[in-house]
């Protein structure tokens, strides 16, 4: 089997400046912080480990290309698109929409390249040039709605790639599994009324955006019951995530029977991430990848595209990435060098009662998901 891999050096040039999320304010005791949480070096370190470890030699490089304006406009309003274009020309760049998502001059070209990277990997997998693939794109996309960027996201890379699969490649049904620790609010809202796209988000409960991502948000209009949220309590680790995969995600994907599965692959559920309180290990992400790969083989001939979302641990992010990509490719990987820190931490191995209840609540939603051949008996 063959696994595609995509990175572009320009992703590492996305300039998030300093301090917008944590602005310096000497009078308030806030010291300047040189690195924004979403500084692109973290993602660049994943690519460097993929290269240095030799993993890249077992992958098929898929070149990135920019998404065209028309491709971006399948998802986003002209106002949002044009504002990013014009702010991108300013000497100091601009912001995706919420004041904490800055980009430097030329940020439009990089964001378009991130969306186009997701498109390029969907092309490679759907056209059968590779069996599956990992698009290591940056900046992330899943918070971006039709009208605005937010939460470090400029354009919704996964949504743009889904629209490409549907409208340019003739794929009838696509499932998106977003396991970034934050709620995939943008992807949920873009496909809210679309019955051809199942959106699943597993995330830390009531975290970001606050007061969204509840299990009761099921999609609307003709897209009713094609959105599934799995909010998980802080502290959920490998055991909880793997149980959520077995009890909710895998049955939901089987029920919807998509022709393509796209994973919004954030590594910010990791146990060492500074922006979350969940406890997934690098081998845990690999095990989740194996589960989604197995269901892809059952329902859609293995057609699985993983697209990078968040992830902020300068130490652990690259390890999570390398183990995940190796699992996707089905090849040997490096050992987790942080295992000594991770293995005995409380919560990683255990399924706590609150986690069990949250997963059971989401599992009750699976029967609502429409099957393409109509309601099952
Ligand atoms: C601010 C708030 C944020 C926003 C987004 C992230 C991570 C996004 C990500 C983290 C913290 C709130 C500035 C809430 O990784 N997505 O995948 N903080 N946002 N209140 N205030 C004042
Ligand atoms: Zn996130």
GROMACS .gro file of N, CA, C and O and ligand atoms in nm, residues 21 100 142-143 151-152 180 182 208 268 275 312, ligand 1:
model
   70
   21UNK      N    1  -0.278   3.638   2.145
   21UNK     CA    2  -0.364   3.563   2.237
   21UNK      C    3  -0.335   3.601   2.381
   21UNK      O    4  -0.423   3.602   2.465
  100UNK      N    5  -0.724   3.709   1.757
  100UNK     CA    6  -0.620   3.621   1.813
  100UNK      C    7  -0.560   3.530   1.705
  100UNK      O    8  -0.488   3.437   1.736
  142UNK      N    9  -1.041   2.429   1.101
  142UNK     CA   10  -1.175   2.381   1.138
  142UNK      C   11  -1.265   2.481   1.210
  142UNK      O   12  -1.385   2.459   1.219
  143UNK      N   13  -1.208   2.589   1.265
  143UNK     CA   14  -1.295   2.691   1.328
  143UNK      C   15  -1.350   2.790   1.226
  143UNK      O   16  -1.444   2.865   1.258
  151UNK      N   17  -0.999   3.139   1.593
  151UNK     CA   18  -0.929   3.028   1.658
  151UNK      C   19  -0.809   2.980   1.578
  151UNK      O   20  -0.785   2.859   1.566
  152UNK      N   21  -0.731   3.076   1.525
  152UNK     CA   22  -0.607   3.052   1.449
  152UNK      C   23  -0.633   3.002   1.306
  152UNK      O   24  -0.538   2.971   1.234
  180UNK      N   25  -0.942   1.706   1.661
  180UNK     CA   26  -0.880   1.819   1.732
  180UNK      C   27  -0.953   1.838   1.866
  180UNK      O   28  -1.073   1.814   1.875
  182UNK      N   29  -1.045   2.095   2.014
  182UNK     CA   30  -1.146   2.201   2.012
  182UNK      C   31  -1.260   2.162   1.918
  182UNK      O   32  -1.240   2.086   1.823
  208UNK      N   33  -1.361   2.529   2.359
  208UNK     CA   34  -1.353   2.637   2.260
  208UNK      C   35  -1.412   2.589   2.128
  208UNK      O   36  -1.373   2.483   2.081
  268UNK      N   37  -0.375   1.840   1.948
  268UNK     CA   38  -0.389   1.910   2.076
  268UNK      C   39  -0.468   1.834   2.183
  268UNK      O   40  -0.471   1.879   2.297
  275UNK      N   41  -0.260   2.369   2.550
  275UNK     CA   42  -0.392   2.431   2.529
  275UNK      C   43  -0.508   2.335   2.549
  275UNK      O   44  -0.616   2.358   2.498
  312UNK      N   45   0.009   2.201   1.989
  312UNK     CA   46   0.091   2.312   2.040
  312UNK      C   47   0.203   2.271   2.133
  312UNK      O   48   0.269   2.357   2.190
  378LIG     C1   49  -0.970   3.455   2.425
  378LIG     C2   50  -1.018   3.327   2.405
  378LIG     C3   51  -0.837   3.053   2.253
  378LIG     C4   52  -0.887   3.040   2.127
  378LIG     C5   53  -0.849   2.929   2.047
  378LIG     C6   54  -0.762   2.835   2.096
  378LIG     C7   55  -0.721   2.715   2.019
  378LIG     C8   56  -0.762   2.686   1.896
  378LIG     C9   57  -0.728   2.560   1.833
  378LIG    C10   58  -0.714   2.849   2.223
  378LIG    C11   59  -0.751   2.958   2.302
  378LIG    C12   60  -1.126   3.314   2.489
  378LIG    C13   61  -0.853   3.518   2.360
  378LIG    C14   62  -1.211   3.190   2.500
  378LIG     O1   63  -0.630   2.497   1.851
  378LIG     N1   64  -0.816   2.507   1.752
  378LIG     O2   65  -0.802   2.385   1.698
  378LIG     N2   66  -0.874   3.158   2.340
  378LIG     N3   67  -0.973   3.235   2.319
  378LIG     N4   68  -1.144   3.428   2.555
  378LIG     N5   69  -1.050   3.512   2.519
  378LIG    C15   70  -1.038   3.647   2.571
   0.00000   0.00000   0.00000
